[in-house]
Amino acid sequence: SGNARTRQLFPGSPELFHALHEGASGSHEGNPINYVTSSPFNLHSLLQLIFQENKVPMGPFFMTDWGIDADKWFKISHRDHKINSLEEAIKWHPDKPVILLGDSGEHDTAIYVEAALMHPHLIDLILIRDVTSRERLERLNEEVTKLEETGTRFAFFRDSTEAAIVLHERGWISSEQLKEVTEAVERSF
């Protein structure tokens, strides 16, 4: 509910995404960002406004196509949409390592682990925001064990500061960017 001006993002998210986009060097030509969501493309304008209002870096949106037409009556599954979209984004940037960022609410963990197993040397890091119960997190950890023999690092995080710490440790963002994210999260309390 609400509109683009009243929607609240997790504290520190805009700063985290800017840091990721710029990369540790702070270059404006840093890392491309693609947004994959199972939301219908009818919400594209709303998402763009939310991102603009909150100063989140723009990038392509991979969204689903819902409708009442015969070819749209049954929408593609969440898993298939995300896997297909990730494959397309990887094709656009074949020489870039990939970070996958999602949440523990639905199927992101399993889908991102599957993508990492399909591209073991390309998916550098999977970050999943913990938005569920301890029991669900324990079940999700079983999925994560599949990554043990890959080079993909996996981490659950509760807030943008925890995500920024992992990104800093992996060399994706600088100490100054980590500080900016941390300060943004602290200001929200």
Tab-separated table of C-alpha atoms in Angstrom:
chain	number	residue	atom	x	y	z
A	1	SER	CA	0.000	0.000	0.000
A	2	GLY	CA	1.034	3.597	-0.284
A	3	ASN	CA	2.906	5.329	-3.054
A	4	ALA	CA	6.515	5.861	-4.146
A	5	ARG	CA	7.061	8.600	-1.564
A	6	THR	CA	5.710	6.623	1.392
A	7	ARG	CA	7.415	3.288	0.682
A	8	GLN	CA	10.207	2.621	3.140
A	9	LEU	CA	13.419	0.822	2.209
A	10	PHE	CA	15.591	-1.021	4.676
A	11	PRO	CA	17.908	1.520	6.359
A	12	GLY	CA	21.221	1.864	4.540
A	13	SER	CA	19.984	0.167	1.354
A	14	PRO	CA	20.531	3.161	-0.958
A	15	GLU	CA	24.068	3.632	0.394
A	16	LEU	CA	24.772	-0.099	0.089
A	17	PHE	CA	23.617	-0.201	-3.527
A	18	HIS	CA	25.597	2.947	-4.393
A	19	ALA	CA	28.712	1.409	-2.835
A	20	LEU	CA	28.202	-1.784	-4.822
A	21	HIS	CA	27.583	0.159	-8.018
A	22	GLU	CA	30.717	2.278	-7.591
A	23	GLY	CA	32.884	-0.572	-6.353
A	24	ALA	CA	35.824	-0.264	-3.983
A	25	SER	CA	37.610	2.154	-6.319
A	26	GLY	CA	34.672	4.570	-6.191
A	27	SER	CA	34.588	4.686	-9.985
A	28	HIS	CA	31.385	5.867	-11.597
A	29	GLU	CA	31.989	3.147	-14.193
A	30	GLY	CA	31.956	0.487	-11.479
A	31	ASN	CA	29.681	-2.501	-11.302
A	32	PRO	CA	26.483	-2.936	-13.295
A	33	ILE	CA	23.370	-3.590	-11.218
A	34	ASN	CA	20.401	-5.602	-12.469
A	35	TYR	CA	17.187	-6.002	-10.510
A	36	VAL	CA	15.330	-9.307	-10.745
A	37	THR	CA	11.828	-9.503	-9.313
A	38	SER	CA	8.795	-11.686	-9.871
A	39	SER	CA	6.627	-8.591	-9.669
A	40	PRO	CA	4.660	-7.867	-12.847
A	41	PHE	CA	6.070	-5.292	-15.243
A	42	ASN	CA	2.925	-3.213	-14.580
A	43	LEU	CA	4.735	-2.112	-11.379
A	44	HIS	CA	7.845	-0.941	-13.262
A	45	SER	CA	6.955	2.763	-13.058
A	46	LEU	CA	6.223	2.477	-9.334
A	47	LEU	CA	9.554	0.730	-8.702
A	48	GLN	CA	11.396	3.366	-10.730
A	49	LEU	CA	9.755	6.133	-8.698
A	50	ILE	CA	10.588	4.383	-5.420
A	51	PHE	CA	14.220	4.041	-6.524
A	52	GLN	CA	14.383	7.674	-7.677
A	53	GLU	CA	12.742	8.943	-4.477
A	54	ASN	CA	15.203	6.945	-2.347
A	55	LYS	CA	18.234	7.639	-4.577
A	56	VAL	CA	18.877	3.967	-5.354
A	57	PRO	CA	21.049	3.454	-8.464
A	58	MET	CA	19.073	2.517	-11.544
A	59	GLY	CA	19.603	-0.585	-13.600
A	60	PRO	CA	17.566	-2.901	-15.794
A	61	PHE	CA	14.516	-4.486	-14.160
A	62	PHE	CA	13.767	-8.122	-15.009
A	63	MET	CA	10.054	-8.443	-14.250
A	64	THR	CA	7.311	-10.914	-15.130
A	65	ASP	CA	4.564	-10.434	-17.699
A	66	TRP	CA	1.151	-11.125	-16.200
A	67	GLY	CA	-2.074	-10.720	-18.096
A	68	ILE	CA	-5.289	-12.305	-19.225
A	69	ASP	CA	-4.096	-13.082	-22.745
A	70	ALA	CA	-3.969	-16.775	-23.600
A	71	ASP	CA	-0.162	-16.752	-23.530
A	72	LYS	CA	-0.027	-14.913	-20.188
A	73	TRP	CA	-2.784	-16.610	-18.218
A	74	PHE	CA	-0.278	-18.760	-16.401
A	75	LYS	CA	2.748	-16.763	-15.400
A	76	ILE	CA	6.211	-18.267	-15.406
A	77	SER	CA	7.268	-19.768	-12.090
A	78	HIS	CA	9.234	-17.650	-9.627
A	79	ARG	CA	12.229	-19.991	-9.965
A	80	ASP	CA	12.186	-20.090	-13.784
A	81	HIS	CA	11.832	-16.330	-14.042
A	82	LYS	CA	14.734	-15.667	-11.693
A	83	ILE	CA	17.028	-18.305	-13.259
A	84	ASN	CA	16.238	-17.088	-16.800
A	85	SER	CA	16.768	-13.455	-15.787
A	86	LEU	CA	20.069	-14.233	-14.063
A	87	GLU	CA	21.245	-16.122	-17.145
A	88	GLU	CA	20.396	-13.115	-19.324
A	89	ALA	CA	22.175	-10.659	-17.000
A	90	ILE	CA	25.246	-12.911	-16.954
A	91	LYS	CA	25.277	-12.890	-20.776
A	92	TRP	CA	25.253	-9.074	-20.713
A	93	HIS	CA	28.341	-8.994	-18.486
A	94	PRO	CA	30.194	-12.278	-19.165
A	95	ASP	CA	33.530	-11.113	-17.748
A	96	LYS	CA	32.181	-9.713	-14.483
A	97	PRO	CA	31.937	-11.696	-11.246
A	98	VAL	CA	28.423	-11.711	-9.808
A	99	ILE	CA	26.886	-10.927	-6.433
A	100	LEU	CA	23.350	-12.140	-5.796
A	101	LEU	CA	21.362	-10.260	-3.176
A	102	GLY	CA	17.970	-11.464	-1.958
A	103	ASP	CA	15.947	-12.286	1.127
A	104	SER	CA	14.968	-15.345	3.100
A	105	GLY	CA	11.240	-14.800	2.639
A	106	GLU	CA	10.525	-17.046	-0.342
A	107	HIS	CA	12.853	-18.969	-2.642
A	108	ASP	CA	15.862	-16.697	-3.241
A	109	THR	CA	18.258	-18.874	-1.255
A	110	ALA	CA	17.533	-22.062	-3.220
A	111	ILE	CA	17.428	-20.238	-6.559
A	112	TYR	CA	20.703	-18.407	-5.942
A	113	VAL	CA	22.438	-21.573	-4.739
A	114	GLU	CA	21.246	-23.282	-7.933
A	115	ALA	CA	22.603	-20.388	-10.028
A	116	ALA	CA	25.953	-20.582	-8.209
A	117	LEU	CA	26.163	-24.310	-8.881
A	118	MET	CA	25.480	-23.610	-12.572
A	119	HIS	CA	28.235	-20.930	-12.597
A	120	PRO	CA	30.667	-22.020	-9.867
A	121	HIS	CA	33.476	-19.650	-10.807
A	122	LEU	CA	31.301	-16.679	-11.694
A	123	ILE	CA	29.030	-16.199	-8.662
A	124	ASP	CA	31.382	-14.687	-6.083
A	125	LEU	CA	28.925	-13.971	-3.304
A	126	ILE	CA	25.327	-14.603	-2.276
A	127	LEU	CA	23.887	-12.281	0.363
A	128	ILE	CA	20.475	-13.098	1.829
A	129	ARG	CA	18.681	-10.672	4.136
A	130	ASP	CA	17.265	-12.594	7.091
A	131	VAL	CA	13.572	-11.714	7.258
A	132	THR	CA	12.235	-15.027	8.615
A	133	SER	CA	12.193	-17.225	11.686
A	134	ARG	CA	15.154	-19.106	13.153
A	135	GLU	CA	13.566	-22.428	12.100
A	136	ARG	CA	13.307	-21.326	8.459
A	137	LEU	CA	16.881	-20.075	8.561
A	138	GLU	CA	18.039	-23.475	9.781
A	139	ARG	CA	16.231	-25.139	6.837
A	140	LEU	CA	17.796	-22.642	4.435
A	141	ASN	CA	21.251	-23.410	5.833
A	142	GLU	CA	20.807	-26.979	4.561
A	143	GLU	CA	20.528	-25.518	1.045
A	144	VAL	CA	23.678	-23.450	1.584
A	145	THR	CA	25.783	-26.554	2.342
A	146	LYS	CA	25.633	-27.357	-1.395
A	147	LEU	CA	28.109	-24.500	-1.950
A	148	GLU	CA	30.892	-25.997	0.164
A	149	GLU	CA	32.988	-27.163	-2.797
A	150	THR	CA	32.500	-23.991	-4.825
A	151	GLY	CA	34.238	-20.653	-4.623
A	152	THR	CA	30.966	-18.905	-3.833
A	153	ARG	CA	30.771	-17.237	-0.430
A	154	PHE	CA	27.363	-17.142	1.252
A	155	ALA	CA	26.123	-14.977	4.115
A	156	PHE	CA	22.857	-14.183	5.822
A	157	PHE	CA	22.588	-10.608	7.096
A	158	ARG	CA	20.117	-8.752	9.290
A	159	ASP	CA	20.865	-5.193	8.214
A	160	SER	CA	22.781	-3.277	5.562
A	161	THR	CA	25.792	-2.853	7.864
A	162	GLU	CA	26.250	-6.626	8.108
A	163	ALA	CA	25.996	-6.915	4.309
A	164	ALA	CA	28.504	-4.084	3.878
A	165	ILE	CA	30.974	-5.795	6.226
A	166	VAL	CA	30.898	-8.955	4.085
A	167	LEU	CA	31.244	-6.895	0.893
A	168	HIS	CA	34.193	-5.018	2.369
A	169	GLU	CA	35.882	-8.263	3.435
A	170	ARG	CA	35.499	-9.565	-0.134
A	171	GLY	CA	36.947	-6.356	-1.600
A	172	TRP	CA	33.739	-5.181	-3.256
A	173	ILE	CA	33.473	-1.924	-1.305
A	174	SER	CA	35.985	0.357	0.416
A	175	SER	CA	36.381	1.189	4.099
A	176	GLU	CA	34.872	4.612	3.439
A	177	GLN	CA	31.849	3.056	1.735
A	178	LEU	CA	31.421	0.656	4.667
A	179	LYS	CA	31.457	3.653	6.991
A	180	GLU	CA	28.798	5.450	4.899
A	181	VAL	CA	26.476	2.424	5.006
A	182	THR	CA	27.023	1.979	8.758
A	183	GLU	CA	26.289	5.655	9.442
A	184	ALA	CA	23.104	5.508	7.346
A	185	VAL	CA	21.869	2.494	9.312
A	186	GLU	CA	22.735	4.157	12.635
A	187	ARG	CA	20.897	7.368	11.636
A	188	SER	CA	17.713	5.371	11.117
A	189	PHE	CA	17.445	4.421	14.820
